[in-house]
C-alpha positions as a Python dict, from the first residue, in 0.01 Angstrom:
ca = {
    (1, 'X'): (0, 0, 0),
    (2, 'X'): (316, 143, 153),
    (3, 'X'): (635, 85, -32),
    (4, 'X'): (865, -184, 129),
    (5, 'X'): (1145, -38, 328),
    (6, 'X'): (1398, -220, 107),
    (7, 'X'): (1274, -51, -208),
    (8, 'X'): (1288, 291, -38),
    (9, 'X'): (1643, 225, 72),
    (10, 'X'): (1737, 137, -290),
    (11, 'X'): (1595, 470, -406),
    (12, 'X'): (1778, 651, -135),
    (13, 'X'): (2113, 497, -264),
    (14, 'X'): (2033, 622, -611),
    (15, 'X'): (1946, 967, -478),
    (16, 'X'): (2295, 989, -306),
    (17, 'X'): (2473, 885, -625),
    (18, 'X'): (2278, 1135, -824),
    (19, 'X'): (2336, 1418, -565),
    (20, 'X'): (2704, 1351, -566),
    (21, 'X'): (2716, 1383, -941),
    (22, 'X'): (2495, 1688, -971),
    (23, 'X'): (2720, 1866, -716),
    (24, 'X'): (3033, 1809, -919),
    (25, 'X'): (3139, 1437, -862),
    (26, 'X'): (3200, 1194, -1141),
    (27, 'X'): (2944, 913, -1199),
    (28, 'X'): (3170, 616, -1231),
    (29, 'X'): (3343, 662, -888),
    (30, 'X'): (3007, 736, -723),
    (31, 'X'): (2876, 400, -863),
    (32, 'X'): (3191, 216, -761),
    (33, 'X'): (3163, 348, -399),
    (34, 'X'): (2804, 248, -385),
    (35, 'X'): (2883, -111, -516),
    (36, 'X'): (3166, -146, -269),
    (37, 'X'): (2946, -53, 30),
    (38, 'X'): (2626, -212, -61),
    (39, 'X'): (2679, -455, -357),
    (40, 'X'): (2549, -415, -708),
    (41, 'X'): (2175, -361, -769),
    (42, 'X'): (2019, -311, -1107),
    (43, 'X'): (1744, -79, -985),
    (44, 'X'): (1988, 143, -811),
    (45, 'X'): (2204, 180, -1127),
    (46, 'X'): (1907, 214, -1367),
    (47, 'X'): (1770, 505, -1162),
    (48, 'X'): (2106, 670, -1105),
    (49, 'X'): (2250, 644, -1455),
    (50, 'X'): (1913, 715, -1623),
    (51, 'X'): (1852, 1022, -1421),
    (52, 'X'): (2203, 1157, -1490),
    (53, 'X'): (2160, 1089, -1858),
    (54, 'X'): (1853, 1309, -1869),
    (55, 'X'): (1963, 1553, -1600),
    (56, 'X'): (1980, 1862, -1823),
    (57, 'X'): (1626, 1813, -1932),
    (58, 'X'): (1503, 1726, -1581),
    (59, 'X'): (1687, 2010, -1419),
    (60, 'X'): (1542, 2257, -1681),
    (61, 'X'): (1190, 2133, -1592),
    (62, 'X'): (1230, 2170, -1218),
    (63, 'X'): (1446, 2473, -1175),
    (64, 'X'): (1160, 2725, -1236),
    (65, 'X'): (946, 2550, -976),
    (66, 'X'): (1190, 2583, -689),
    (67, 'X'): (1143, 2901, -475),
    (68, 'X'): (1490, 2848, -317),
    (69, 'X'): (1755, 2600, -446),
    (70, 'X'): (1821, 2308, -219),
    (71, 'X'): (2124, 2337, 1),
    (72, 'X'): (2426, 2122, -90),
    (73, 'X'): (2342, 1895, 206),
    (74, 'X'): (1992, 1845, 77),
    (75, 'X'): (2085, 1773, -292),
    (76, 'X'): (1963, 1421, -227),
    (77, 'X'): (1607, 1546, -201),
    (78, 'X'): (1645, 1731, -533),
    (79, 'X'): (1783, 1401, -661),
    (80, 'X'): (1459, 1231, -562),
    (81, 'X'): (1263, 1488, -755),
    (82, 'X'): (1478, 1422, -1067),
    (83, 'X'): (1451, 1056, -1020),
    (84, 'X'): (1077, 1064, -988),
    (85, 'X'): (1048, 1257, -1306),
    (86, 'X'): (1287, 1012, -1482),
    (87, 'X'): (1055, 721, -1374),
    (88, 'X'): (753, 900, -1510),
    (89, 'X'): (896, 1020, -1835),
    (90, 'X'): (1131, 734, -1932),
    (91, 'X'): (1052, 426, -1736),
    (92, 'X'): (675, 405, -1791),
    (93, 'X'): (595, 437, -1419),
    (94, 'X'): (246, 585, -1370),
    (95, 'X'): (279, 937, -1254),
    (96, 'X'): (95, 885, -914),
    (97, 'X'): (337, 596, -841),
    (98, 'X'): (648, 787, -945),
    (99, 'X'): (540, 1081, -707),
    (100, 'X'): (460, 858, -416),
    (101, 'X'): (775, 657, -441),
    (102, 'X'): (994, 960, -451),
    (103, 'X'): (810, 1127, -161),
    (104, 'X'): (820, 808, 53),
    (105, 'X'): (1200, 765, -14),
    (106, 'X'): (1253, 1088, 192),
    (107, 'X'): (1217, 866, 500),
    (108, 'X'): (1503, 646, 392),
    (109, 'X'): (1720, 958, 368),
    (110, 'X'): (1606, 1057, 720),
    (111, 'X'): (1457, 1382, 587),
    (112, 'X'): (1075, 1331, 621),
    (113, 'X'): (1046, 1709, 652),
    (114, 'X'): (1109, 1731, 281),
    (115, 'X'): (808, 1537, 173),
    (116, 'X'): (582, 1840, 124),
    (117, 'X'): (830, 2013, -111),
    (118, 'X'): (887, 1687, -301),
    (119, 'X'): (523, 1629, -357),
    (120, 'X'): (453, 1992, -463),
    (121, 'X'): (749, 2019, -708),
    (122, 'X'): (690, 1678, -866),
    (123, 'X'): (323, 1735, -925),
    (124, 'X'): (390, 2089, -1063),
    (125, 'X'): (658, 1953, -1298),
    (126, 'X'): (437, 1673, -1432),
    (127, 'X'): (159, 1924, -1491),
    (128, 'X'): (393, 2169, -1661),
    (129, 'X'): (521, 1889, -1896),
    (130, 'X'): (165, 1790, -1983),
    (131, 'X'): (87, 2157, -2093),
    (132, 'X'): (413, 2242, -2267),
    (133, 'X'): (640, 1941, -2336),
    (134, 'X'): (1016, 1997, -2309),
    (135, 'X'): (1159, 2113, -2650),
    (136, 'X'): (1530, 2144, -2556),
    (137, 'X'): (1817, 1917, -2652),
    (138, 'X'): (1915, 1767, -2321),
    (139, 'X'): (2271, 1890, -2366),
    (140, 'X'): (2443, 2208, -2259),
    (141, 'X'): (2376, 2505, -2498),
    (142, 'X'): (2748, 2557, -2575),
    (143, 'X'): (2783, 2193, -2689),
    (144, 'X'): (2478, 2207, -2911),
    (145, 'X'): (2614, 2527, -3072),
    (146, 'X'): (2952, 2376, -3140),
    (147, 'X'): (2798, 2061, -3274),
    (148, 'X'): (2572, 2251, -3509),
    (149, 'X'): (2875, 2445, -3651),
    (150, 'X'): (3088, 2133, -3690),
    (151, 'X'): (2827, 1883, -3811),
    (152, 'X'): (2548, 2080, -3981),
    (153, 'X'): (2408, 1771, -4142),
    (154, 'X'): (2424, 1522, -3854),
    (155, 'X'): (2422, 1717, -3532),
    (156, 'X'): (2062, 1597, -3435),
    (157, 'X'): (2166, 1238, -3491),
    (158, 'X'): (2469, 1295, -3257),
    (159, 'X'): (2250, 1434, -2981),
    (160, 'X'): (2005, 1149, -3018),
    (161, 'X'): (2287, 892, -3007),
    (162, 'X'): (2426, 1053, -2691),
    (163, 'X'): (2095, 992, -2513),
    (164, 'X'): (2084, 618, -2593),
    (165, 'X'): (2245, 344, -2389),
    (166, 'X'): (2565, 234, -2539),
    (167, 'X'): (2590, -136, -2630),
    (168, 'X'): (2817, -372, -2448),
    (169, 'X'): (3106, -439, -2686),
    (170, 'X'): (3389, -688, -2626),
    (171, 'X'): (3730, -722, -2778),
    (172, 'X'): (3822, -1087, -2849),
    (173, 'X'): (4189, -1192, -2828),
    (174, 'X'): (4186, -1338, -3176),
    (175, 'X'): (4535, -1488, -3130),
    (176, 'X'): (4387, -1725, -2870),
    (177, 'X'): (4032, -1777, -3008),
    (178, 'X'): (3868, -1693, -3337),
    (179, 'X'): (3586, -1443, -3313),
    (180, 'X'): (3341, -1697, -3464),
    (181, 'X'): (3440, -1954, -3204),
    (182, 'X'): (3378, -1704, -2924),
    (183, 'X'): (3047, -1615, -3066),
    (184, 'X'): (2957, -1982, -3049),
    (185, 'X'): (3061, -1989, -2670),
    (186, 'X'): (2827, -1697, -2613),
    (187, 'X'): (2547, -1870, -2798),
    (188, 'X'): (2594, -2188, -2584),
    (189, 'X'): (2570, -1970, -2274),
    (190, 'X'): (2245, -1828, -2400),
    (191, 'X'): (2396, -1480, -2473),
    (192, 'X'): (2287, -1322, -2804),
    (193, 'X'): (2571, -1132, -2985),
    (194, 'X'): (2691, -1045, -3325),
    (195, 'X'): (3023, -965, -3500),
    (196, 'X'): (3098, -591, -3543),
    (197, 'X'): (3113, -494, -3908),
    (198, 'X'): (3415, -261, -3883),
    (199, 'X'): (3639, -385, -3595),
    (200, 'X'): (3737, -743, -3676),
    (201, 'X'): (3808, -818, -3302),
    (202, 'X'): (3473, -680, -3176),
    (203, 'X'): (3157, -857, -3057),
    (204, 'X'): (2848, -665, -2964),
    (205, 'X'): (2615, -813, -2716),
    (206, 'X'): (2234, -770, -2779),
    (207, 'X'): (2179, -688, -2405),
    (208, 'X'): (2385, -592, -2104),
    (209, 'X'): (2553, -859, -1889),
    (210, 'X'): (2752, -894, -1580),
    (211, 'X'): (3100, -886, -1730),
    (212, 'X'): (3294, -1111, -1489),
    (213, 'X'): (3052, -1384, -1566),
    (214, 'X'): (3111, -1382, -1947),
    (215, 'X'): (3273, -1686, -2103),
    (216, 'X'): (3643, -1645, -2110),
    (217, 'X'): (3647, -1299, -1941),
    (218, 'X'): (3848, -1410, -1629),
    (219, 'X'): (4087, -1602, -1855),
    (220, 'X'): (4161, -1285, -2063),
    (221, 'X'): (3996, -1411, -2378),
    (222, 'X'): (3782, -1094, -2401),
    (223, 'X'): (3791, -734, -2267),
    (224, 'X'): (3527, -470, -2260),
    (225, 'X'): (3611, -203, -2524),
    (226, 'X'): (3412, -10, -2764),
    (227, 'X'): (3459, -102, -3132),
    (228, 'X'): (3599, 240, -3221),
    (229, 'X'): (3861, 216, -2956),
    (230, 'X'): (3958, -126, -3096),
    (231, 'X'): (4080, 31, -3414),
    (232, 'X'): (4378, 200, -3243),
    (233, 'X'): (4602, -111, -3242),
    (234, 'X'): (4547, -213, -3605),
    (235, 'X'): (4599, 157, -3715),
    (236, 'X'): (4927, 165, -3531),
    (237, 'X'): (5018, -195, -3650),
    (238, 'X'): (5345, -254, -3461),
    (239, 'X'): (5588, -505, -3611),
    (240, 'X'): (5764, -787, -3414),
    (241, 'X'): (6049, -645, -3188),
    (242, 'X'): (5954, -286, -3254),
    (243, 'X'): (5955, -40, -2954),
    (244, 'X'): (5607, 86, -2890),
    (245, 'X'): (5490, 368, -2670),
    (246, 'X'): (5128, 392, -2537),
    (247, 'X'): (5100, 743, -2412),
    (248, 'X'): (4815, 843, -2170),
    (249, 'X'): (4776, 471, -2146),
    (250, 'X'): (4555, 409, -1832),
    (251, 'X'): (4340, 206, -1769),
    (252, 'X'): (4511, -19, -2013),
    (253, 'X'): (4259, -132, -2269),
    (254, 'X'): (4460, -16, -2578),
    (255, 'X'): (4786, -129, -2417),
    (256, 'X'): (4651, -476, -2373),
    (257, 'X'): (4532, -483, -2738),
    (258, 'X'): (4879, -369, -2863),
    (259, 'X'): (5046, -636, -2652),
    (260, 'X'): (4805, -906, -2773),
    (261, 'X'): (4826, -803, -3143),
    (262, 'X'): (5206, -790, -3149),
    (263, 'X'): (5325, -1026, -2869),
    (264, 'X'): (5701, -970, -2965),
    (265, 'X'): (5685, -590, -2966),
    (266, 'X'): (5833, -403, -2675),
    (267, 'X'): (5551, -199, -2529),
    (268, 'X'): (5600, 86, -2282),
    (269, 'X'): (5284, 226, -2123),
    (270, 'X'): (5294, 566, -1967),
    (271, 'X'): (5032, 771, -1783),
    (272, 'X'): (5065, 1055, -1529),
    (273, 'X'): (4774, 955, -1306),
    (274, 'X'): (4894, 718, -1028),
    (275, 'X'): (4534, 613, -939),
    (276, 'X'): (4454, 504, -1293),
    (277, 'X'): (4785, 331, -1322),
    (278, 'X'): (4712, 135, -1002),
    (279, 'X'): (4452, -67, -1203),
    (280, 'X'): (4691, -127, -1492),
    (281, 'X'): (4869, -430, -1367),
    (282, 'X'): (4533, -597, -1282),
    (283, 'X'): (4420, -559, -1639),
    (284, 'X'): (4744, -672, -1792),
    (285, 'X'): (4764, -977, -1571),
    (286, 'X'): (4415, -1084, -1658),
    (287, 'X'): (4513, -1050, -2024),
    (288, 'X'): (4825, -1254, -1971),
    (289, 'X'): (5063, -992, -2104),
    (290, 'X'): (5189, -813, -1788),
    (291, 'X'): (5543, -943, -1850),
    (292, 'X'): (5557, -795, -2201),
    (293, 'X'): (5461, -436, -2101),
    (294, 'X'): (5683, -186, -1918),
    (295, 'X'): (5450, 55, -1712),
    (296, 'X'): (5569, 397, -1596),
    (297, 'X'): (5386, 667, -1400),
    (298, 'X'): (5534, 981, -1555),
    (299, 'X'): (5447, 1335, -1680),
    (300, 'X'): (5458, 1286, -2057),
    (301, 'X'): (5546, 1653, -2104),
    (302, 'X'): (5878, 1568, -1947),
    (303, 'X'): (5936, 1224, -2088),
    (304, 'X'): (6304, 1144, -2145),
    (305, 'X'): (6411, 1258, -2493),
    (306, 'X'): (6656, 980, -2532),
    (307, 'X'): (6392, 711, -2544),
    (308, 'X'): (6303, 643, -2911),
    (309, 'X'): (6011, 440, -3036),
    (310, 'X'): (5911, 305, -3380),
    (311, 'X'): (5544, 346, -3292),
    (312, 'X'): (5363, 589, -3060),
    (313, 'X'): (4995, 595, -2971),
    (314, 'X'): (4889, 925, -2825),
    (315, 'X'): (4539, 882, -2685),
    (316, 'X'): (4522, 1242, -2591),
    (317, 'X'): (4329, 1406, -2303),
    (318, 'X'): (4023, 1563, -2454),
    (319, 'X'): (3666, 1685, -2388),
    (320, 'X'): (3528, 1325, -2409),
    (321, 'X'): (3238, 1464, -2609),
    (322, 'X'): (3228, 1139, -2815),
    (323, 'X'): (3151, 911, -2522),
    (324, 'X'): (2866, 1094, -2357),
    (325, 'X'): (2639, 798, -2389),
    (326, 'X'): (2882, 599, -2175),
    (327, 'X'): (2956, 887, -1939),
    (328, 'X'): (2648, 1102, -1921),
    (329, 'X'): (2785, 1315, -1643),
    (330, 'X'): (2990, 1489, -1913),
    (331, 'X'): (2676, 1683, -1998),
    (332, 'X'): (2686, 1833, -1647),
    (333, 'X'): (3046, 1883, -1598),
    (334, 'X'): (3211, 1988, -1923),
    (335, 'X'): (3241, 2356, -1993),
    (336, 'X'): (3335, 2542, -2297),
    (337, 'X'): (3615, 2703, -2097),
    (338, 'X'): (3766, 2353, -2073),
    (339, 'X'): (3855, 2343, -2446),
    (340, 'X'): (4140, 2589, -2469),
    (341, 'X'): (4357, 2426, -2194),
    (342, 'X'): (4277, 2083, -2333),
    (343, 'X'): (4382, 2197, -2681),
    (344, 'X'): (4708, 2340, -2536),
    (345, 'X'): (4785, 2010, -2362),
    (346, 'X'): (4721, 1813, -2682),
    (347, 'X'): (4949, 2038, -2883),
    (348, 'X'): (5216, 2017, -2619),
    (349, 'X'): (5205, 1630, -2614),
    (350, 'X'): (5216, 1613, -2995),
    (351, 'X'): (5522, 1833, -3006),
    (352, 'X'): (5694, 1669, -2713),
    (353, 'X'): (5634, 1306, -2817),
    (354, 'X'): (5730, 1371, -3174),
    (355, 'X'): (6082, 1395, -3040),
    (356, 'X'): (6053, 1040, -2909),
    (357, 'X'): (5942, 908, -3238),
    (358, 'X'): (6224, 751, -3442),
    (359, 'X'): (6272, 870, -3800),
    (360, 'X'): (6060, 656, -4028),
    (361, 'X'): (5835, 588, -3738),
    (362, 'X'): (5453, 620, -3702),
    (363, 'X'): (5234, 802, -3449),
    (364, 'X'): (4860, 759, -3412),
    (365, 'X'): (4686, 1048, -3252),
    (366, 'X'): (4345, 963, -3109),
    (367, 'X'): (4068, 1135, -2905),
    (368, 'X'): (3718, 1047, -2801),
    (369, 'X'): (3599, 1394, -2903),
    (370, 'X'): (3366, 1508, -3184),
    (371, 'X'): (3496, 1871, -3184),
    (372, 'X'): (3723, 1970, -3478),
    (373, 'X'): (3949, 2202, -3260),
    (374, 'X'): (4066, 1892, -3075),
    (375, 'X'): (4087, 1670, -3384),
    (376, 'X'): (4148, 1776, -3745),
    (377, 'X'): (4227, 2138, -3647),
    (378, 'X'): (4484, 2017, -3403),
    (379, 'X'): (4649, 1779, -3647),
    (380, 'X'): (4646, 2025, -3938),
    (381, 'X'): (4812, 2284, -3715),
    (382, 'X'): (5070, 2020, -3598),
    (383, 'X'): (5144, 1928, -3964),
    (384, 'X'): (5196, 2290, -4060),
    (385, 'X'): (5451, 2354, -3781),
    (386, 'X'): (5639, 2011, -3813),
    (387, 'X'): (5849, 1998, -4141),
    (388, 'X'): (5926, 1616, -4093),
    (389, 'X'): (5571, 1510, -4041),
    (390, 'X'): (5324, 1393, -4296),
    (391, 'X'): (4976, 1237, -4279),
    (392, 'X'): (4953, 865, -4348),
    (393, 'X'): (4594, 847, -4468),
    (394, 'X'): (4356, 546, -4425),
    (395, 'X'): (3992, 458, -4487),
    (396, 'X'): (3711, 288, -4313),
    (397, 'X'): (3361, 180, -4441),
    (398, 'X'): (3190, 412, -4193),
    (399, 'X'): (3281, 754, -4060),
    (400, 'X'): (3432, 1028, -4275),
    (401, 'X'): (3766, 1159, -4382),
    (402, 'X'): (3848, 1501, -4263),
    (403, 'X'): (4103, 1757, -4366),
    (404, 'X'): (4330, 1554, -4164),
    (405, 'X'): (4246, 1217, -4002),
    (406, 'X'): (3918, 1024, -3974),
    (407, 'X'): (3617, 1094, -3760),
    (408, 'X'): (3351, 850, -3619),
    (409, 'X'): (3043, 1010, -3476),
    (410, 'X'): (2852, 853, -3189),
    (411, 'X'): (2613, 586, -3312),
    (412, 'X'): (2776, 519, -3644),
    (413, 'X'): (2791, 141, -3672),
    (414, 'X'): (2696, 150, -3301),
    (415, 'X'): (3028, 293, -3205),
    (416, 'X'): (3142, 579, -2983),
    (417, 'X'): (3256, 909, -3120),
    (418, 'X'): (3630, 878, -3200),
    (419, 'X'): (3895, 1054, -3401),
    (420, 'X'): (4213, 911, -3544),
    (421, 'X'): (4499, 1061, -3742),
    (422, 'X'): (4807, 855, -3845),
    (423, 'X'): (5133, 1053, -3883),
    (424, 'X'): (5458, 939, -4024),
    (425, 'X'): (5799, 1085, -3948),
    (426, 'X'): (6015, 1127, -4263),
    (427, 'X'): (6338, 940, -4237),
}
């Protein structure tokens, strides 16, 4: 029976998203653009996100079978091949159905001339998998090598966690509602959830959900934020009326948490990206704390020296290798050559913002990376060259203490990969 036109159109939408990402675009903006044009659809997003999650494996399987690579204008056809394999390998779709659906979707892309190549490559790839199953790691080789060197005992677990779907985790504004009371609201709405064992503001949903429809979301009672990210505000622990700087603050989740946890603190949020800052006011307005936060779009490397803060949160630009399960396009786009310039930016921001930290003040340095050169090595080097800096150590029941700071690896207590170091400036 021919596939309904509607279903073919959905697959064409997914193929366009995949093609945009494979050719260098970011996944989240591609999804946002598709939603804005067509509305949200579960099948479109399942096929697009799932295919990108396993793109290294799928590309490795298909590349030897293509006599000539697809032109950039026809990457949507290659996306149909990848999507068909994703359905067959990971969605339980019978192989003949996965092949026929991918081939038929070429009509919805107005490229019926590509059907023969789609059919031939898909069948050859499925046959090759049956004879010699894929044995790679579904990650770029450079990352696997770095991970083995940094985490010889747990690197396989990290790779496995990166291929999983991340849970939907919420941060509860516990000044307005107790976490237990919010869990009761979820239960009454028929939503299964549990309290997170490490972050005392975190609630983990058993399944995904449409966030705007969650109890209390529109009223600002909850925000979407991974449990590891929720530890930044309590680590910084601003006191009433203290001046706090949230550096690299967009899109505003940690800023909102800081403002909620210390409502009398004077919070300044700075980010250099105007597009990301454009969403900032919307987030803070929903949380009810827009009046308590000063927002600035500014290059932090040139932030005024005369501004002094008792607390600074530096959520530094990084490789984002700890959040691959949430942003699987990182597997395709991150290069080992990105690391030296990122490390240089981190060091420059640490040195520059240290001048804005008042004597006796506290800085929390954070990344969503699992690579030591961005984390413990970076902080150790900073401490060695900064005479008035010392580490203020802390402990969590999961993760591990490093030479400096604390590292969470992806999947530990269901959290993303995150690194924190707390630094005190001697009075």
